Amino acid sequence: MSKAAVPLRILCIHGYRQNGSSFREKTGALRKLLKKQVEMVYISAPHQVPAVQNETNQMSSGGDEDQRGWWFSDVQARSFNAQQECESSLGLEESIETVKTAVKELGPFDGILGFSQGATLVAMLCALQEQKLEADFNFRFAILVAGFRSVCSQHRRFYEGTVITIPSLHVFGQDDHVIPEEMSRDLLPAFDGAQILIHPGGHFVPAASLHRQTYKDFLKKFE
């Protein structure tokens, strides 16, 4: 850590149907694991996700009252599916602006962490930074948990031409049925020298004691 022992500040980007508050709760174990090393700051996506109807035709919030998303793959239904191929998406530009505002008002940040749809957004933000298209982004590292390569045609620009050189740690579960391991692996070629942390679990941010050293070793390079 620096001479003043200032923790690394990380901007945290939640997954689909989460928000900043719920993601903060879900990453409590990670915050505890890294509390001496990092300060994690959480923001919410600008788009509210419509509640889903359950079998009894009741509107279900899935546990979180305020469900948010960074973009929708189905423009008409305002829904998102990581495996849904689409020509265009809805809401991505507003989400990029939301992150830019957070950087200006809550920053500076050393790094950025994203989960699931949020991790895919992080990859896009890193691409914009690499292409020098967004002067507001100056992240020194990125942690992507259950990330994937967007299959929306409109998003190809983030993966073509420029290899992302921002140091990155890619975390994915071997038993993840939401974003299968191969989808996360498909994102790796977009990053130069990507580091990997594989865990045996499912769709969550792993923070067991056996993962501590991998996170700490990665973060130590930026202290």
PDB file of N, CA and C in Angstrom, residues 127-195:
ATOM      1  N   ALA A 127     -12.593  -0.830 -23.073  1.00  0.00           N
ATOM      2  CA  ALA A 127     -12.343  -0.660 -24.505  1.00  0.00           C
ATOM      3  C   ALA A 127     -12.382   0.818 -24.891  1.00  0.00           C
ATOM      4  N   LEU A 128     -13.343   1.545 -24.355  1.00  0.00           N
ATOM      5  CA  LEU A 128     -13.435   2.983 -24.628  1.00  0.00           C
ATOM      6  C   LEU A 128     -12.201   3.707 -24.102  1.00  0.00           C
ATOM      7  N   GLN A 129     -11.733   3.294 -22.923  1.00  0.00           N
ATOM      8  CA  GLN A 129     -10.527   3.903 -22.362  1.00  0.00           C
ATOM      9  C   GLN A 129      -9.317   3.577 -23.232  1.00  0.00           C
ATOM     10  N   GLU A 130      -9.222   2.343 -23.683  1.00  0.00           N
ATOM     11  CA  GLU A 130      -8.100   1.909 -24.522  1.00  0.00           C
ATOM     12  C   GLU A 130      -8.088   2.664 -25.850  1.00  0.00           C
ATOM     13  N   GLN A 131      -9.279   2.869 -26.396  1.00  0.00           N
ATOM     14  CA  GLN A 131      -9.406   3.565 -27.681  1.00  0.00           C
ATOM     15  C   GLN A 131      -9.329   5.079 -27.521  1.00  0.00           C
ATOM     16  N   LYS A 132      -9.151   5.521 -26.253  1.00  0.00           N
ATOM     17  CA  LYS A 132      -9.062   6.944 -25.925  1.00  0.00           C
ATOM     18  C   LYS A 132     -10.285   7.731 -26.408  1.00  0.00           C
ATOM     19  N   LEU A 133     -11.447   7.057 -26.311  1.00  0.00           N
ATOM     20  CA  LEU A 133     -12.703   7.692 -26.719  1.00  0.00           C
ATOM     21  C   LEU A 133     -13.416   8.348 -25.541  1.00  0.00           C
ATOM     22  N   GLU A 134     -12.988   8.030 -24.321  1.00  0.00           N
ATOM     23  CA  GLU A 134     -13.595   8.631 -23.135  1.00  0.00           C
ATOM     24  C   GLU A 134     -12.484   9.132 -22.217  1.00  0.00           C
ATOM     25  N   ALA A 135     -12.292  10.439 -22.205  1.00  0.00           N
ATOM     26  CA  ALA A 135     -11.224  11.026 -21.391  1.00  0.00           C
ATOM     27  C   ALA A 135     -11.501  10.891 -19.896  1.00  0.00           C
ATOM     28  N   ASP A 136     -12.778  10.649 -19.537  1.00  0.00           N
ATOM     29  CA  ASP A 136     -13.145  10.564 -18.125  1.00  0.00           C
ATOM     30  C   ASP A 136     -12.676   9.269 -17.472  1.00  0.00           C
ATOM     31  N   PHE A 137     -12.413   8.245 -18.274  1.00  0.00           N
ATOM     32  CA  PHE A 137     -12.029   6.951 -17.720  1.00  0.00           C
ATOM     33  C   PHE A 137     -10.508   6.827 -17.653  1.00  0.00           C
ATOM     34  N   ASN A 138     -10.027   6.526 -16.460  1.00  0.00           N
ATOM     35  CA  ASN A 138      -8.586   6.353 -16.278  1.00  0.00           C
ATOM     36  C   ASN A 138      -8.338   5.240 -15.256  1.00  0.00           C
ATOM     37  N   PHE A 139      -9.032   4.123 -15.463  1.00  0.00           N
ATOM     38  CA  PHE A 139      -8.911   2.999 -14.539  1.00  0.00           C
ATOM     39  C   PHE A 139      -7.569   2.309 -14.723  1.00  0.00           C
ATOM     40  N   ARG A 140      -6.947   1.956 -13.605  1.00  0.00           N
ATOM     41  CA  ARG A 140      -5.645   1.293 -13.645  1.00  0.00           C
ATOM     42  C   ARG A 140      -5.781  -0.222 -13.727  1.00  0.00           C
ATOM     43  N   PHE A 141      -6.952  -0.736 -13.355  1.00  0.00           N
ATOM     44  CA  PHE A 141      -7.175  -2.177 -13.433  1.00  0.00           C
ATOM     45  C   PHE A 141      -8.681  -2.452 -13.449  1.00  0.00           C
ATOM     46  N   ALA A 142      -9.024  -3.677 -13.833  1.00  0.00           N
ATOM     47  CA  ALA A 142     -10.434  -4.089 -13.896  1.00  0.00           C
ATOM     48  C   ALA A 142     -10.564  -5.512 -13.374  1.00  0.00           C
ATOM     49  N   ILE A 143     -11.637  -5.753 -12.611  1.00  0.00           N
ATOM     50  CA  ILE A 143     -11.972  -7.106 -12.149  1.00  0.00           C
ATOM     51  C   ILE A 143     -13.334  -7.448 -12.719  1.00  0.00           C
ATOM     52  N   LEU A 144     -13.406  -8.507 -13.488  1.00  0.00           N
ATOM     53  CA  LEU A 144     -14.636  -8.897 -14.165  1.00  0.00           C
ATOM     54  C   LEU A 144     -15.083 -10.263 -13.654  1.00  0.00           C
ATOM     55  N   VAL A 145     -16.232 -10.298 -12.991  1.00  0.00           N
ATOM     56  CA  VAL A 145     -16.756 -11.540 -12.423  1.00  0.00           C
ATOM     57  C   VAL A 145     -17.950 -12.001 -13.256  1.00  0.00           C
ATOM     58  N   ALA A 146     -17.855 -13.201 -13.806  1.00  0.00           N
ATOM     59  CA  ALA A 146     -18.917 -13.753 -14.670  1.00  0.00           C
ATOM     60  C   ALA A 146     -19.216 -12.822 -15.844  1.00  0.00           C
ATOM     61  N   GLY A 147     -18.154 -12.275 -16.412  1.00  0.00           N
ATOM     62  CA  GLY A 147     -18.313 -11.425 -17.589  1.00  0.00           C
ATOM     63  C   GLY A 147     -18.507 -12.261 -18.848  1.00  0.00           C
ATOM     64  N   PHE A 148     -18.871 -11.603 -19.927  1.00  0.00           N
ATOM     65  CA  PHE A 148     -19.083 -12.302 -21.202  1.00  0.00           C
ATOM     66  C   PHE A 148     -18.973 -11.299 -22.341  1.00  0.00           C
ATOM     67  N   ARG A 149     -18.826 -11.809 -23.539  1.00  0.00           N
ATOM     68  CA  ARG A 149     -18.768 -10.964 -24.727  1.00  0.00           C
ATOM     69  C   ARG A 149     -20.199 -10.753 -25.226  1.00  0.00           C
ATOM     70  N   SER A 150     -20.633  -9.500 -25.276  1.00  0.00           N
ATOM     71  CA  SER A 150     -21.997  -9.222 -25.740  1.00  0.00           C
ATOM     72  C   SER A 150     -22.184  -9.724 -27.163  1.00  0.00           C
ATOM     73  N   VAL A 151     -23.329 -10.368 -27.418  1.00  0.00           N
ATOM     74  CA  VAL A 151     -23.615 -10.878 -28.759  1.00  0.00           C
ATOM     75  C   VAL A 151     -24.504  -9.918 -29.549  1.00  0.00           C
ATOM     76  N   CYS A 152     -24.650  -8.690 -29.041  1.00  0.00           N
ATOM     77  CA  CYS A 152     -25.409  -7.674 -29.769  1.00  0.00           C
ATOM     78  C   CYS A 152     -24.518  -7.077 -30.862  1.00  0.00           C
ATOM     79  N   SER A 153     -25.001  -7.055 -32.094  1.00  0.00           N
ATOM     80  CA  SER A 153     -24.208  -6.558 -33.225  1.00  0.00           C
ATOM     81  C   SER A 153     -23.700  -5.140 -32.993  1.00  0.00           C
ATOM     82  N   GLN A 154     -24.508  -4.331 -32.343  1.00  0.00           N
ATOM     83  CA  GLN A 154     -24.166  -2.937 -32.071  1.00  0.00           C
ATOM     84  C   GLN A 154     -22.937  -2.806 -31.163  1.00  0.00           C
ATOM     85  N   HIS A 155     -22.608  -3.871 -30.450  1.00  0.00           N
ATOM     86  CA  HIS A 155     -21.511  -3.825 -29.483  1.00  0.00           C
ATOM     87  C   HIS A 155     -20.195  -4.371 -30.026  1.00  0.00           C
ATOM     88  N   ARG A 156     -20.176  -4.764 -31.305  1.00  0.00           N
ATOM     89  CA  ARG A 156     -18.950  -5.340 -31.867  1.00  0.00           C
ATOM     90  C   ARG A 156     -17.778  -4.369 -31.800  1.00  0.00           C
ATOM     91  N   ARG A 157     -18.084  -3.076 -31.839  1.00  0.00           N
ATOM     92  CA  ARG A 157     -17.038  -2.054 -31.848  1.00  0.00           C
ATOM     93  C   ARG A 157     -16.146  -2.124 -30.609  1.00  0.00           C
ATOM     94  N   PHE A 158     -16.667  -2.708 -29.542  1.00  0.00           N
ATOM     95  CA  PHE A 158     -15.878  -2.788 -28.320  1.00  0.00           C
ATOM     96  C   PHE A 158     -14.831  -3.902 -28.364  1.00  0.00           C
ATOM     97  N   TYR A 159     -15.005  -4.843 -29.294  1.00  0.00           N
ATOM     98  CA  TYR A 159     -14.124  -6.006 -29.321  1.00  0.00           C
ATOM     99  C   TYR A 159     -13.229  -6.057 -30.551  1.00  0.00           C
ATOM    100  N   GLU A 160     -13.416  -5.133 -31.476  1.00  0.00           N
ATOM    101  CA  GLU A 160     -12.671  -5.190 -32.727  1.00  0.00           C
ATOM    102  C   GLU A 160     -11.587  -4.116 -32.775  1.00  0.00           C
ATOM    103  N   GLY A 161     -10.468  -4.474 -33.342  1.00  0.00           N
ATOM    104  CA  GLY A 161      -9.418  -3.487 -33.592  1.00  0.00           C
ATOM    105  C   GLY A 161      -8.403  -3.332 -32.482  1.00  0.00           C
ATOM    106  N   THR A 162      -8.869  -3.031 -31.275  1.00  0.00           N
ATOM    107  CA  THR A 162      -7.950  -2.723 -30.184  1.00  0.00           C
ATOM    108  C   THR A 162      -7.991  -3.787 -29.093  1.00  0.00           C
ATOM    109  N   VAL A 163      -6.819  -4.287 -28.723  1.00  0.00           N
ATOM    110  CA  VAL A 163      -6.733  -5.211 -27.587  1.00  0.00           C
ATOM    111  C   VAL A 163      -6.615  -4.366 -26.321  1.00  0.00           C
ATOM    112  N   ILE A 164      -7.376  -4.712 -25.301  1.00  0.00           N
ATOM    113  CA  ILE A 164      -7.391  -3.946 -24.060  1.00  0.00           C
ATOM    114  C   ILE A 164      -6.164  -4.308 -23.222  1.00  0.00           C
ATOM    115  N   THR A 165      -5.352  -3.303 -22.925  1.00  0.00           N
ATOM    116  CA  THR A 165      -4.108  -3.558 -22.191  1.00  0.00           C
ATOM    117  C   THR A 165      -4.230  -3.270 -20.694  1.00  0.00           C
ATOM    118  N   ILE A 166      -5.380  -2.768 -20.247  1.00  0.00           N
ATOM    119  CA  ILE A 166      -5.595  -2.519 -18.828  1.00  0.00           C
ATOM    120  C   ILE A 166      -5.475  -3.851 -18.079  1.00  0.00           C
ATOM    121  N   PRO A 167      -4.652  -3.943 -17.042  1.00  0.00           N
ATOM    122  CA  PRO A 167      -4.535  -5.195 -16.287  1.00  0.00           C
ATOM    123  C   PRO A 167      -5.908  -5.661 -15.797  1.00  0.00           C
ATOM    124  N   SER A 168      -6.187  -6.932 -15.986  1.00  0.00           N
ATOM    125  CA  SER A 168      -7.525  -7.431 -15.658  1.00  0.00           C
ATOM    126  C   SER A 168      -7.460  -8.789 -14.973  1.00  0.00           C
ATOM    127  N   LEU A 169      -8.421  -8.974 -14.057  1.00  0.00           N
ATOM    128  CA  LEU A 169      -8.609 -10.265 -13.390  1.00  0.00           C
ATOM    129  C   LEU A 169     -10.010 -10.741 -13.735  1.00  0.00           C
ATOM    130  N   HIS A 170     -10.088 -11.919 -14.349  1.00  0.00           N
ATOM    131  CA  HIS A 170     -11.369 -12.471 -14.785  1.00  0.00           C
ATOM    132  C   HIS A 170     -11.734 -13.644 -13.883  1.00  0.00           C
ATOM    133  N   VAL A 171     -12.900 -13.542 -13.252  1.00  0.00           N
ATOM    134  CA  VAL A 171     -13.340 -14.526 -12.265  1.00  0.00           C
ATOM    135  C   VAL A 171     -14.592 -15.219 -12.781  1.00  0.00           C
ATOM    136  N   PHE A 172     -14.577 -16.544 -12.798  1.00  0.00           N
ATOM    137  CA  PHE A 172     -15.798 -17.232 -13.230  1.00  0.00           C
ATOM    138  C   PHE A 172     -15.928 -18.600 -12.564  1.00  0.00           C
ATOM    139  N   GLY A 173     -17.183 -19.044 -12.464  1.00  0.00           N
ATOM    140  CA  GLY A 173     -17.491 -20.289 -11.777  1.00  0.00           C
ATOM    141  C   GLY A 173     -17.708 -21.454 -12.732  1.00  0.00           C
ATOM    142  N   GLN A 174     -17.222 -22.599 -12.346  1.00  0.00           N
ATOM    143  CA  GLN A 174     -17.366 -23.797 -13.180  1.00  0.00           C
ATOM    144  C   GLN A 174     -18.789 -24.335 -13.155  1.00  0.00           C
ATOM    145  N   ASP A 175     -19.576 -23.906 -12.164  1.00  0.00           N
ATOM    146  CA  ASP A 175     -20.953 -24.376 -12.052  1.00  0.00           C
ATOM    147  C   ASP A 175     -21.944 -23.224 -12.264  1.00  0.00           C
ATOM    148  N   ASP A 176     -21.516 -22.218 -13.032  1.00  0.00           N
ATOM    149  CA  ASP A 176     -22.367 -21.062 -13.314  1.00  0.00           C
ATOM    150  C   ASP A 176     -23.302 -21.425 -14.473  1.00  0.00           C
ATOM    151  N   HIS A 177     -24.600 -21.488 -14.193  1.00  0.00           N
ATOM    152  CA  HIS A 177     -25.570 -21.835 -15.231  1.00  0.00           C
ATOM    153  C   HIS A 177     -26.203 -20.599 -15.870  1.00  0.00           C
ATOM    154  N   VAL A 178     -25.912 -19.420 -15.308  1.00  0.00           N
ATOM    155  CA  VAL A 178     -26.423 -18.177 -15.887  1.00  0.00           C
ATOM    156  C   VAL A 178     -25.469 -17.690 -16.972  1.00  0.00           C
ATOM    157  N   ILE A 179     -24.192 -17.578 -16.607  1.00  0.00           N
ATOM    158  CA  ILE A 179     -23.130 -17.258 -17.576  1.00  0.00           C
ATOM    159  C   ILE A 179     -22.146 -18.421 -17.534  1.00  0.00           C
ATOM    160  N   PRO A 180     -22.329 -19.424 -18.405  1.00  0.00           N
ATOM    161  CA  PRO A 180     -21.451 -20.597 -18.394  1.00  0.00           C
ATOM    162  C   PRO A 180     -19.980 -20.206 -18.571  1.00  0.00           C
ATOM    163  N   GLU A 181     -19.115 -21.037 -18.034  1.00  0.00           N
ATOM    164  CA  GLU A 181     -17.676 -20.777 -18.072  1.00  0.00           C
ATOM    165  C   GLU A 181     -17.174 -20.434 -19.468  1.00  0.00           C
ATOM    166  N   GLU A 182     -17.671 -21.129 -20.482  1.00  0.00           N
ATOM    167  CA  GLU A 182     -17.168 -20.879 -21.842  1.00  0.00           C
ATOM    168  C   GLU A 182     -17.513 -19.477 -22.336  1.00  0.00           C
ATOM    169  N   MET A 183     -18.623 -18.908 -21.854  1.00  0.00           N
ATOM    170  CA  MET A 183     -18.974 -17.535 -22.237  1.00  0.00           C
ATOM    171  C   MET A 183     -17.980 -16.548 -21.631  1.00  0.00           C
ATOM    172  N   SER A 184     -17.567 -16.793 -20.388  1.00  0.00           N
ATOM    173  CA  SER A 184     -16.568 -15.925 -19.765  1.00  0.00           C
ATOM    174  C   SER A 184     -15.213 -16.073 -20.454  1.00  0.00           C
ATOM    175  N   ARG A 185     -14.879 -17.290 -20.808  1.00  0.00           N
ATOM    176  CA  ARG A 185     -13.605 -17.526 -21.502  1.00  0.00           C
ATOM    177  C   ARG A 185     -13.574 -16.838 -22.868  1.00  0.00           C
ATOM    178  N   ASP A 186     -14.724 -16.702 -23.490  1.00  0.00           N
ATOM    179  CA  ASP A 186     -14.803 -16.083 -24.808  1.00  0.00           C
ATOM    180  C   ASP A 186     -14.429 -14.598 -24.765  1.00  0.00           C
ATOM    181  N   LEU A 187     -14.502 -13.995 -23.585  1.00  0.00           N
ATOM    182  CA  LEU A 187     -14.159 -12.583 -23.438  1.00  0.00           C
ATOM    183  C   LEU A 187     -12.654 -12.377 -23.269  1.00  0.00           C
ATOM    184  N   LEU A 188     -11.940 -13.403 -22.844  1.00  0.00           N
ATOM    185  CA  LEU A 188     -10.521 -13.279 -22.513  1.00  0.00           C
ATOM    186  C   LEU A 188      -9.643 -12.736 -23.644  1.00  0.00           C
ATOM    187  N   PRO A 189      -9.851 -13.146 -24.916  1.00  0.00           N
ATOM    188  CA  PRO A 189      -8.973 -12.648 -25.975  1.00  0.00           C
ATOM    189  C   PRO A 189      -9.029 -11.132 -26.179  1.00  0.00           C
ATOM    190  N   ALA A 190     -10.060 -10.488 -25.668  1.00  0.00           N
ATOM    191  CA  ALA A 190     -10.169  -9.030 -25.808  1.00  0.00           C
ATOM    192  C   ALA A 190      -9.173  -8.313 -24.904  1.00  0.00           C
ATOM    193  N   PHE A 191      -8.632  -9.033 -23.910  1.00  0.00           N
ATOM    194  CA  PHE A 191      -7.718  -8.450 -22.933  1.00  0.00           C
ATOM    195  C   PHE A 191      -6.317  -9.031 -23.081  1.00  0.00           C
ATOM    196  N   ASP A 192      -5.329  -8.165 -23.057  1.00  0.00           N
ATOM    197  CA  ASP A 192      -3.937  -8.598 -23.129  1.00  0.00           C
ATOM    198  C   ASP A 192      -3.466  -9.013 -21.729  1.00  0.00           C
ATOM    199  N   GLY A 193      -2.952 -10.220 -21.606  1.00  0.00           N
ATOM    200  CA  GLY A 193      -2.407 -10.679 -20.334  1.00  0.00           C
ATOM    201  C   GLY A 193      -3.430 -10.859 -19.235  1.00  0.00           C
ATOM    202  N   ALA A 194      -4.642 -11.243 -19.592  1.00  0.00           N
ATOM    203  CA  ALA A 194      -5.707 -11.410 -18.602  1.00  0.00           C
ATOM    204  C   ALA A 194      -5.343 -12.474 -17.569  1.00  0.00           C
ATOM    205  N   GLN A 195      -5.562 -12.156 -16.294  1.00  0.00           N
ATOM    206  CA  GLN A 195      -5.392 -13.135 -15.226  1.00  0.00           C
ATOM    207  C   GLN A 195      -6.741 -13.792 -14.946  1.00  0.00           C
TER     208      GLN A 195
END
